Amino acid sequence: MKTIFKYIGITSPASHQGLSQRTLRPSLAPEMKTLYKYFIILILMIAGNELSAQNKALVNTSKSNYAKLSSLDMGAVQWTGGFWADRFKVCRDTMIPNLWRVYTDPKISHAYRNFEIAAGLDTGSHEGPPFHDGDFYKLFEAVASMYANTHDPKLDELMDKTIAVIAKAQRADGYIHTPTLIEERKNSGKEKAFNDRLNFETYNLGHLMTAACVHYRVTGKTTLLKVAIKATDYLYKFYKTASPELARNAICPSHYMGVVEMYRTTRDPRYLELAKNLIDIRGLMKDGTDDNQDRTPFRQQTQAMGHAVRANYLFAGAADVYAETGDTTLMHTLNLMWNDVVNRKMYITGGCGSLYDGVSPDGTSYNPNEVQKVHQAYGRDYQLPSFTAHNETCANIGKVLWNWRMLQVTGDAKYADVMELALYNSVLSGISLNGRNFLYTNPLAYSDSLPFKQRWSKDRIGYIKLSNCCPPNVVRTIAEVSDYAYSASDKGLWFNLYGSNTITAKLKDGTPVKMTQTTNYPWDGKIHIRFDEVPGNKAFSVFLRIPGWCKGASIKLEGQPVPQLDATPGTYAQINAVWRKGMTIDLDLPMPVTLMEANPLVEETRNQVAVKRGPVVYCLESADLAKGQKVFNVALSANSQLKPEMIRIDNSEIMSLAGKADLRDENNWINRLYKEVSTPKQNAVDIRLIPYYAWGNRGHVDMETWMPLDR
Ligand SMILES: [Zn+2]
């Protein structure tokens, strides 16, 4: 707050609170009008923030009337050890510096150079995909989120310098999209604003808005926010005046989340109006597609289909609009989508979007002209292939964003279950353990014997030239996991994700609470919580998430069992007390090794099992078999004994599962499609399973997640 006062040169907001936009005089010069507008928005923000105890959250639902939960301020949770501290350290020391180097080295990527050219600071042409601006904003958001935790002045300086370039690139009317701006500088006439929906302008703008909100919340500076306000104003005016044809520019709508977050930051009611309008106009054009979820209006959709990143971003944005408006027609569709995805279209890793290319389920018709092609998309119900799973990392992250918002709105633990599943498995799989290399797709099996090449490398690579959307997305997500760990409500504090950390939080009424959580989760289900600072004589509740996968959870207070506490899987166990400094809670979440099977309608995995322990899904890699043995010849029995053993891969501590498995004599499949069944050799091979997310970190391997079940 101090920084803002300093920035706009006032000492107290109180005397300005009565100002409204009506006080603007029409005779003011346009620049003065703009200045006044920013000034008033800042006053609104200051006034709003003073009323709110928690306003520096990643997603700020503290004043959302239809959200049950709100988030803690960014930086309130500090990882202190174990799993997430390790990933966070790699994020701080390698992921962010490395990706920043990649994005600012024009020999590798033009992500930053495009802004410099658009700002007139350099010459040349735009290079990279049209959504590269959005990629850069995501990386910027990762830096800002990291700054919230470290307060490293070098990051602050880096952001200041970068913002100056982005601001200089922006057009006076607020439009900012480097492919167009660069051509405009050249007067080439080649690019026009919103010329082509595949230019991804609104996607880029959405990520600018989100990054700006995060930057403002963690630094108090309004430099990037001013750019985002101009851009949001531009978008507001654009949608007021655009033809329906132009207005359909909503590919991969990150801007629904972005616009709502801008509303939360500025309280400018036009932004909420814009967000509502963006959803309302979907599906009104004649040539909408299932791939883009706009063949039918959002409220008439009954199943998840089409491009999975676009779908999940749409759902997350609609959940944001619901949090502000309580529009039950939106929640109705969101519930249909969620049940469809989780019950019929989600991989065991939480991944989604199984198809590289396919046909829309809605396009099924005897008239071939009505069949619509979809790509990187949700398939039909139960269509979940392993080798050819697309599962874009961004789709899996989109699902985290969507479920996070559903959790904030409802407080229902089922959303936290999906978030956790995706985070530990199909999000983390998108980046190498050393933090330098990335996967675009996340298949559940890989074999060099497959006689065709799939698009996109199955070895993680440093820069995905055609589509680098996933790397900054996964990096920002890892930087922000601490923001998902807890929530606050009128009743108290909610534990969503477990990990060793310290919390310096405020309850909704502003009273401070400090706690320490100690655990080796997800490798061990024992969680110890200690109160370090509590409000005196004030009762509040602690809500402990009991994961849906966990049977037999138990809770101790001050070392004593509390059997009367309801620890039903898939709920939050509520403990209400007047807490004292030094009081402890011990939560035990048993996590035995568990064999999982899929619904028999998933034909790809009939008679196969996957191995799970706690929230972590396991896989078998050829790196863990003796030379000459093949991954696809290994079979598990129903009574397989797999023992947890810690190992290290690429300096990362990982819980492996070691044991014996059966071996099938299936070596001779060359030019053979079918053969008679042979008897497997029981317990003939030593195996070691590793967490799915850690696959492909020991060179090029064959891998599988679903294994045949022998006995
Ligand atoms: Zn992506």
PDB file of N, CA and C in Angstrom, residues 520-586:
ATOM      1  N   ASN A 520       6.271 -35.349   5.029  1.00  0.00           N
ATOM      2  CA  ASN A 520       7.020 -35.824   3.867  1.00  0.00           C
ATOM      3  C   ASN A 520       6.057 -36.202   2.732  1.00  0.00           C
ATOM      4  N   TYR A 521       4.874 -35.641   2.766  1.00  0.00           N
ATOM      5  CA  TYR A 521       3.863 -35.846   1.728  1.00  0.00           C
ATOM      6  C   TYR A 521       4.433 -35.427   0.361  1.00  0.00           C
ATOM      7  N   PRO A 522       4.185 -36.089  -0.706  1.00  0.00           N
ATOM      8  CA  PRO A 522       3.268 -37.211  -0.904  1.00  0.00           C
ATOM      9  C   PRO A 522       3.907 -38.588  -0.711  1.00  0.00           C
ATOM     10  N   TRP A 523       5.130 -38.612  -0.177  1.00  0.00           N
ATOM     11  CA  TRP A 523       5.774 -39.922   0.003  1.00  0.00           C
ATOM     12  C   TRP A 523       5.320 -40.584   1.293  1.00  0.00           C
ATOM     13  N   ASP A 524       4.745 -39.777   2.185  1.00  0.00           N
ATOM     14  CA  ASP A 524       4.286 -40.291   3.475  1.00  0.00           C
ATOM     15  C   ASP A 524       3.042 -39.485   3.858  1.00  0.00           C
ATOM     16  N   GLY A 525       2.067 -40.146   4.475  1.00  0.00           N
ATOM     17  CA  GLY A 525       0.802 -39.466   4.754  1.00  0.00           C
ATOM     18  C   GLY A 525       0.703 -38.841   6.134  1.00  0.00           C
ATOM     19  N   LYS A 526       1.831 -38.790   6.858  1.00  0.00           N
ATOM     20  CA  LYS A 526       1.776 -38.210   8.217  1.00  0.00           C
ATOM     21  C   LYS A 526       2.022 -36.698   8.125  1.00  0.00           C
ATOM     22  N   ILE A 527       1.104 -35.947   8.692  1.00  0.00           N
ATOM     23  CA  ILE A 527       1.190 -34.481   8.605  1.00  0.00           C
ATOM     24  C   ILE A 527       1.086 -33.908  10.014  1.00  0.00           C
ATOM     25  N   HIS A 528       2.064 -33.113  10.393  1.00  0.00           N
ATOM     26  CA  HIS A 528       2.082 -32.510  11.731  1.00  0.00           C
ATOM     27  C   HIS A 528       1.892 -31.003  11.587  1.00  0.00           C
ATOM     28  N   ILE A 529       0.931 -30.476  12.349  1.00  0.00           N
ATOM     29  CA  ILE A 529       0.630 -29.035  12.257  1.00  0.00           C
ATOM     30  C   ILE A 529       0.785 -28.420  13.644  1.00  0.00           C
ATOM     31  N   ARG A 530       1.473 -27.294  13.699  1.00  0.00           N
ATOM     32  CA  ARG A 530       1.666 -26.612  14.993  1.00  0.00           C
ATOM     33  C   ARG A 530       1.239 -25.146  14.855  1.00  0.00           C
ATOM     34  N   PHE A 531       0.524 -24.669  15.869  1.00  0.00           N
ATOM     35  CA  PHE A 531       0.123 -23.253  15.879  1.00  0.00           C
ATOM     36  C   PHE A 531       1.237 -22.430  16.513  1.00  0.00           C
ATOM     37  N   ASP A 532       1.729 -21.452  15.779  1.00  0.00           N
ATOM     38  CA  ASP A 532       2.804 -20.604  16.294  1.00  0.00           C
ATOM     39  C   ASP A 532       2.288 -19.257  16.782  1.00  0.00           C
ATOM     40  N   GLU A 533       1.217 -18.799  16.212  1.00  0.00           N
ATOM     41  CA  GLU A 533       0.612 -17.543  16.659  1.00  0.00           C
ATOM     42  C   GLU A 533      -0.875 -17.631  16.374  1.00  0.00           C
ATOM     43  N   VAL A 534      -1.691 -17.336  17.394  1.00  0.00           N
ATOM     44  CA  VAL A 534      -3.144 -17.441  17.221  1.00  0.00           C
ATOM     45  C   VAL A 534      -3.817 -16.231  17.860  1.00  0.00           C
ATOM     46  N   PRO A 535      -5.002 -15.891  17.374  1.00  0.00           N
ATOM     47  CA  PRO A 535      -5.725 -14.804  18.033  1.00  0.00           C
ATOM     48  C   PRO A 535      -6.216 -15.280  19.406  1.00  0.00           C
ATOM     49  N   GLY A 536      -6.068 -14.468  20.434  1.00  0.00           N
ATOM     50  CA  GLY A 536      -6.445 -14.902  21.790  1.00  0.00           C
ATOM     51  C   GLY A 536      -7.948 -15.111  21.932  1.00  0.00           C
ATOM     52  N   ASN A 537      -8.309 -16.199  22.590  1.00  0.00           N
ATOM     53  CA  ASN A 537      -9.706 -16.491  22.950  1.00  0.00           C
ATOM     54  C   ASN A 537     -10.681 -16.443  21.776  1.00  0.00           C
ATOM     55  N   LYS A 538     -10.212 -16.774  20.632  1.00  0.00           N
ATOM     56  CA  LYS A 538     -11.096 -16.697  19.469  1.00  0.00           C
ATOM     57  C   LYS A 538     -11.178 -18.084  18.836  1.00  0.00           C
ATOM     58  N   ALA A 539     -12.384 -18.606  18.782  1.00  0.00           N
ATOM     59  CA  ALA A 539     -12.537 -19.929  18.175  1.00  0.00           C
ATOM     60  C   ALA A 539     -12.603 -19.788  16.652  1.00  0.00           C
ATOM     61  N   PHE A 540     -11.900 -20.647  15.973  1.00  0.00           N
ATOM     62  CA  PHE A 540     -12.076 -20.757  14.522  1.00  0.00           C
ATOM     63  C   PHE A 540     -11.790 -22.196  14.120  1.00  0.00           C
ATOM     64  N   SER A 541     -12.172 -22.523  12.907  1.00  0.00           N
ATOM     65  CA  SER A 541     -12.037 -23.919  12.473  1.00  0.00           C
ATOM     66  C   SER A 541     -10.820 -24.115  11.586  1.00  0.00           C
ATOM     67  N   VAL A 542     -10.266 -25.313  11.702  1.00  0.00           N
ATOM     68  CA  VAL A 542      -9.271 -25.765  10.740  1.00  0.00           C
ATOM     69  C   VAL A 542      -9.954 -26.865   9.925  1.00  0.00           C
ATOM     70  N   PHE A 543      -9.894 -26.731   8.614  1.00  0.00           N
ATOM     71  CA  PHE A 543     -10.510 -27.728   7.731  1.00  0.00           C
ATOM     72  C   PHE A 543      -9.394 -28.519   7.065  1.00  0.00           C
ATOM     73  N   LEU A 544      -9.315 -29.806   7.388  1.00  0.00           N
ATOM     74  CA  LEU A 544      -8.249 -30.639   6.822  1.00  0.00           C
ATOM     75  C   LEU A 544      -8.825 -31.478   5.691  1.00  0.00           C
ATOM     76  N   ARG A 545      -8.237 -31.354   4.520  1.00  0.00           N
ATOM     77  CA  ARG A 545      -8.755 -32.136   3.385  1.00  0.00           C
ATOM     78  C   ARG A 545      -8.412 -33.615   3.577  1.00  0.00           C
ATOM     79  N   ILE A 546      -9.431 -34.455   3.527  1.00  0.00           N
ATOM     80  CA  ILE A 546      -9.222 -35.907   3.526  1.00  0.00           C
ATOM     81  C   ILE A 546      -9.367 -36.336   2.068  1.00  0.00           C
ATOM     82  N   PRO A 547      -8.246 -36.675   1.424  1.00  0.00           N
ATOM     83  CA  PRO A 547      -8.325 -36.963  -0.019  1.00  0.00           C
ATOM     84  C   PRO A 547      -9.300 -38.104  -0.333  1.00  0.00           C
ATOM     85  N   GLY A 548      -9.907 -38.020  -1.490  1.00  0.00           N
ATOM     86  CA  GLY A 548     -10.862 -39.037  -1.910  1.00  0.00           C
ATOM     87  C   GLY A 548     -10.250 -40.430  -1.983  1.00  0.00           C
ATOM     88  N   TRP A 549      -8.923 -40.504  -2.194  1.00  0.00           N
ATOM     89  CA  TRP A 549      -8.274 -41.815  -2.327  1.00  0.00           C
ATOM     90  C   TRP A 549      -7.949 -42.428  -0.968  1.00  0.00           C
ATOM     91  N   CYS A 550      -8.126 -41.680   0.116  1.00  0.00           N
ATOM     92  CA  CYS A 550      -7.586 -42.114   1.410  1.00  0.00           C
ATOM     93  C   CYS A 550      -8.623 -42.808   2.285  1.00  0.00           C
ATOM     94  N   LYS A 551      -8.345 -44.075   2.575  1.00  0.00           N
ATOM     95  CA  LYS A 551      -9.219 -44.802   3.504  1.00  0.00           C
ATOM     96  C   LYS A 551      -8.558 -44.824   4.872  1.00  0.00           C
ATOM     97  N   GLY A 552      -9.331 -44.636   5.907  1.00  0.00           N
ATOM     98  CA  GLY A 552      -8.807 -44.800   7.275  1.00  0.00           C
ATOM     99  C   GLY A 552      -7.989 -43.635   7.786  1.00  0.00           C
ATOM    100  N   ALA A 553      -8.308 -42.424   7.348  1.00  0.00           N
ATOM    101  CA  ALA A 553      -7.590 -41.250   7.865  1.00  0.00           C
ATOM    102  C   ALA A 553      -7.889 -41.081   9.349  1.00  0.00           C
ATOM    103  N   SER A 554      -6.883 -40.628  10.106  1.00  0.00           N
ATOM    104  CA  SER A 554      -7.113 -40.379  11.529  1.00  0.00           C
ATOM    105  C   SER A 554      -6.483 -39.054  11.934  1.00  0.00           C
ATOM    106  N   ILE A 555      -7.066 -38.464  12.961  1.00  0.00           N
ATOM    107  CA  ILE A 555      -6.624 -37.136  13.396  1.00  0.00           C
ATOM    108  C   ILE A 555      -6.373 -37.164  14.903  1.00  0.00           C
ATOM    109  N   LYS A 556      -5.258 -36.567  15.309  1.00  0.00           N
ATOM    110  CA  LYS A 556      -4.978 -36.410  16.743  1.00  0.00           C
ATOM    111  C   LYS A 556      -4.869 -34.923  17.058  1.00  0.00           C
ATOM    112  N   LEU A 557      -5.436 -34.548  18.196  1.00  0.00           N
ATOM    113  CA  LEU A 557      -5.289 -33.188  18.699  1.00  0.00           C
ATOM    114  C   LEU A 557      -4.443 -33.249  19.950  1.00  0.00           C
ATOM    115  N   GLU A 558      -3.387 -32.465  19.985  1.00  0.00           N
ATOM    116  CA  GLU A 558      -2.483 -32.495  21.135  1.00  0.00           C
ATOM    117  C   GLU A 558      -2.048 -33.920  21.448  1.00  0.00           C
ATOM    118  N   GLY A 559      -1.848 -34.698  20.402  1.00  0.00           N
ATOM    119  CA  GLY A 559      -1.373 -36.073  20.560  1.00  0.00           C
ATOM    120  C   GLY A 559      -2.456 -37.077  20.923  1.00  0.00           C
ATOM    121  N   GLN A 560      -3.677 -36.617  21.123  1.00  0.00           N
ATOM    122  CA  GLN A 560      -4.763 -37.525  21.520  1.00  0.00           C
ATOM    123  C   GLN A 560      -5.701 -37.783  20.341  1.00  0.00           C
ATOM    124  N   PRO A 561      -6.055 -39.054  20.096  1.00  0.00           N
ATOM    125  CA  PRO A 561      -6.969 -39.350  18.989  1.00  0.00           C
ATOM    126  C   PRO A 561      -8.325 -38.652  19.171  1.00  0.00           C
ATOM    127  N   VAL A 562      -8.912 -38.262  18.056  1.00  0.00           N
ATOM    128  CA  VAL A 562     -10.257 -37.657  18.108  1.00  0.00           C
ATOM    129  C   VAL A 562     -11.156 -38.485  17.194  1.00  0.00           C
ATOM    130  N   PRO A 563     -11.565 -39.688  17.666  1.00  0.00           N
ATOM    131  CA  PRO A 563     -12.286 -40.598  16.768  1.00  0.00           C
ATOM    132  C   PRO A 563     -13.637 -40.048  16.321  1.00  0.00           C
ATOM    133  N   GLN A 564     -14.197 -39.117  17.094  1.00  0.00           N
ATOM    134  CA  GLN A 564     -15.522 -38.602  16.705  1.00  0.00           C
ATOM    135  C   GLN A 564     -15.460 -37.655  15.510  1.00  0.00           C
ATOM    136  N   LEU A 565     -14.228 -37.243  15.128  1.00  0.00           N
ATOM    137  CA  LEU A 565     -14.114 -36.345  13.974  1.00  0.00           C
ATOM    138  C   LEU A 565     -14.428 -37.097  12.681  1.00  0.00           C
ATOM    139  N   ASP A 566     -15.202 -36.481  11.846  1.00  0.00           N
ATOM    140  CA  ASP A 566     -15.572 -37.109  10.577  1.00  0.00           C
ATOM    141  C   ASP A 566     -14.417 -36.948   9.580  1.00  0.00           C
ATOM    142  N   ALA A 567     -13.792 -38.068   9.247  1.00  0.00           N
ATOM    143  CA  ALA A 567     -12.684 -38.010   8.285  1.00  0.00           C
ATOM    144  C   ALA A 567     -13.042 -38.811   7.036  1.00  0.00           C
ATOM    145  N   THR A 568     -14.244 -38.595   6.538  1.00  0.00           N
ATOM    146  CA  THR A 568     -14.718 -39.293   5.335  1.00  0.00           C
ATOM    147  C   THR A 568     -13.856 -38.891   4.135  1.00  0.00           C
ATOM    148  N   PRO A 569     -13.422 -39.884   3.337  1.00  0.00           N
ATOM    149  CA  PRO A 569     -12.643 -39.530   2.140  1.00  0.00           C
ATOM    150  C   PRO A 569     -13.415 -38.570   1.239  1.00  0.00           C
ATOM    151  N   GLY A 570     -12.689 -37.608   0.669  1.00  0.00           N
ATOM    152  CA  GLY A 570     -13.326 -36.669  -0.253  1.00  0.00           C
ATOM    153  C   GLY A 570     -14.084 -35.555   0.444  1.00  0.00           C
ATOM    154  N   THR A 571     -13.722 -35.286   1.722  1.00  0.00           N
ATOM    155  CA  THR A 571     -14.352 -34.165   2.442  1.00  0.00           C
ATOM    156  C   THR A 571     -13.260 -33.376   3.175  1.00  0.00           C
ATOM    157  N   TYR A 572     -13.652 -32.277   3.765  1.00  0.00           N
ATOM    158  CA  TYR A 572     -12.775 -31.571   4.692  1.00  0.00           C
ATOM    159  C   TYR A 572     -13.224 -31.907   6.113  1.00  0.00           C
ATOM    160  N   ALA A 573     -12.291 -32.360   6.945  1.00  0.00           N
ATOM    161  CA  ALA A 573     -12.609 -32.600   8.356  1.00  0.00           C
ATOM    162  C   ALA A 573     -12.472 -31.273   9.095  1.00  0.00           C
ATOM    163  N   GLN A 574     -13.533 -30.893   9.787  1.00  0.00           N
ATOM    164  CA  GLN A 574     -13.542 -29.583  10.451  1.00  0.00           C
ATOM    165  C   GLN A 574     -13.231 -29.732  11.936  1.00  0.00           C
ATOM    166  N   ILE A 575     -12.250 -28.980  12.399  1.00  0.00           N
ATOM    167  CA  ILE A 575     -11.940 -28.966  13.841  1.00  0.00           C
ATOM    168  C   ILE A 575     -12.093 -27.530  14.318  1.00  0.00           C
ATOM    169  N   ASN A 576     -13.082 -27.313  15.170  1.00  0.00           N
ATOM    170  CA  ASN A 576     -13.305 -25.965  15.697  1.00  0.00           C
ATOM    171  C   ASN A 576     -12.764 -25.905  17.121  1.00  0.00           C
ATOM    172  N   ALA A 577     -11.993 -24.890  17.403  1.00  0.00           N
ATOM    173  CA  ALA A 577     -11.406 -24.776  18.746  1.00  0.00           C
ATOM    174  C   ALA A 577     -10.951 -23.348  18.993  1.00  0.00           C
ATOM    175  N   VAL A 578     -10.765 -23.027  20.262  1.00  0.00           N
ATOM    176  CA  VAL A 578     -10.006 -21.821  20.606  1.00  0.00           C
ATOM    177  C   VAL A 578      -8.556 -22.293  20.653  1.00  0.00           C
ATOM    178  N   TRP A 579      -7.815 -21.969  19.653  1.00  0.00           N
ATOM    179  CA  TRP A 579      -6.470 -22.508  19.514  1.00  0.00           C
ATOM    180  C   TRP A 579      -5.494 -21.723  20.386  1.00  0.00           C
ATOM    181  N   ARG A 580      -4.527 -22.430  20.941  1.00  0.00           N
ATOM    182  CA  ARG A 580      -3.486 -21.791  21.751  1.00  0.00           C
ATOM    183  C   ARG A 580      -2.151 -21.979  21.056  1.00  0.00           C
ATOM    184  N   LYS A 581      -1.269 -21.064  21.312  1.00  0.00           N
ATOM    185  CA  LYS A 581       0.075 -21.180  20.756  1.00  0.00           C
ATOM    186  C   LYS A 581       0.701 -22.502  21.185  1.00  0.00           C
ATOM    187  N   GLY A 582       1.304 -23.193  20.261  1.00  0.00           N
ATOM    188  CA  GLY A 582       1.961 -24.467  20.571  1.00  0.00           C
ATOM    189  C   GLY A 582       1.062 -25.681  20.413  1.00  0.00           C
ATOM    190  N   MET A 583      -0.246 -25.459  20.209  1.00  0.00           N
ATOM    191  CA  MET A 583      -1.140 -26.622  20.032  1.00  0.00           C
ATOM    192  C   MET A 583      -0.796 -27.345  18.728  1.00  0.00           C
ATOM    193  N   THR A 584      -1.064 -28.643  18.715  1.00  0.00           N
ATOM    194  CA  THR A 584      -0.694 -29.440  17.536  1.00  0.00           C
ATOM    195  C   THR A 584      -1.865 -30.278  17.016  1.00  0.00           C
ATOM    196  N   ILE A 585      -1.801 -30.524  15.747  1.00  0.00           N
ATOM    197  CA  ILE A 585      -2.726 -31.473  15.098  1.00  0.00           C
ATOM    198  C   ILE A 585      -1.859 -32.469  14.340  1.00  0.00           C
ATOM    199  N   ASP A 586      -2.204 -33.736  14.436  1.00  0.00           N
ATOM    200  CA  ASP A 586      -1.533 -34.753  13.616  1.00  0.00           C
ATOM    201  C   ASP A 586      -2.567 -35.445  12.752  1.00  0.00           C
TER     202      ASP A 586
END
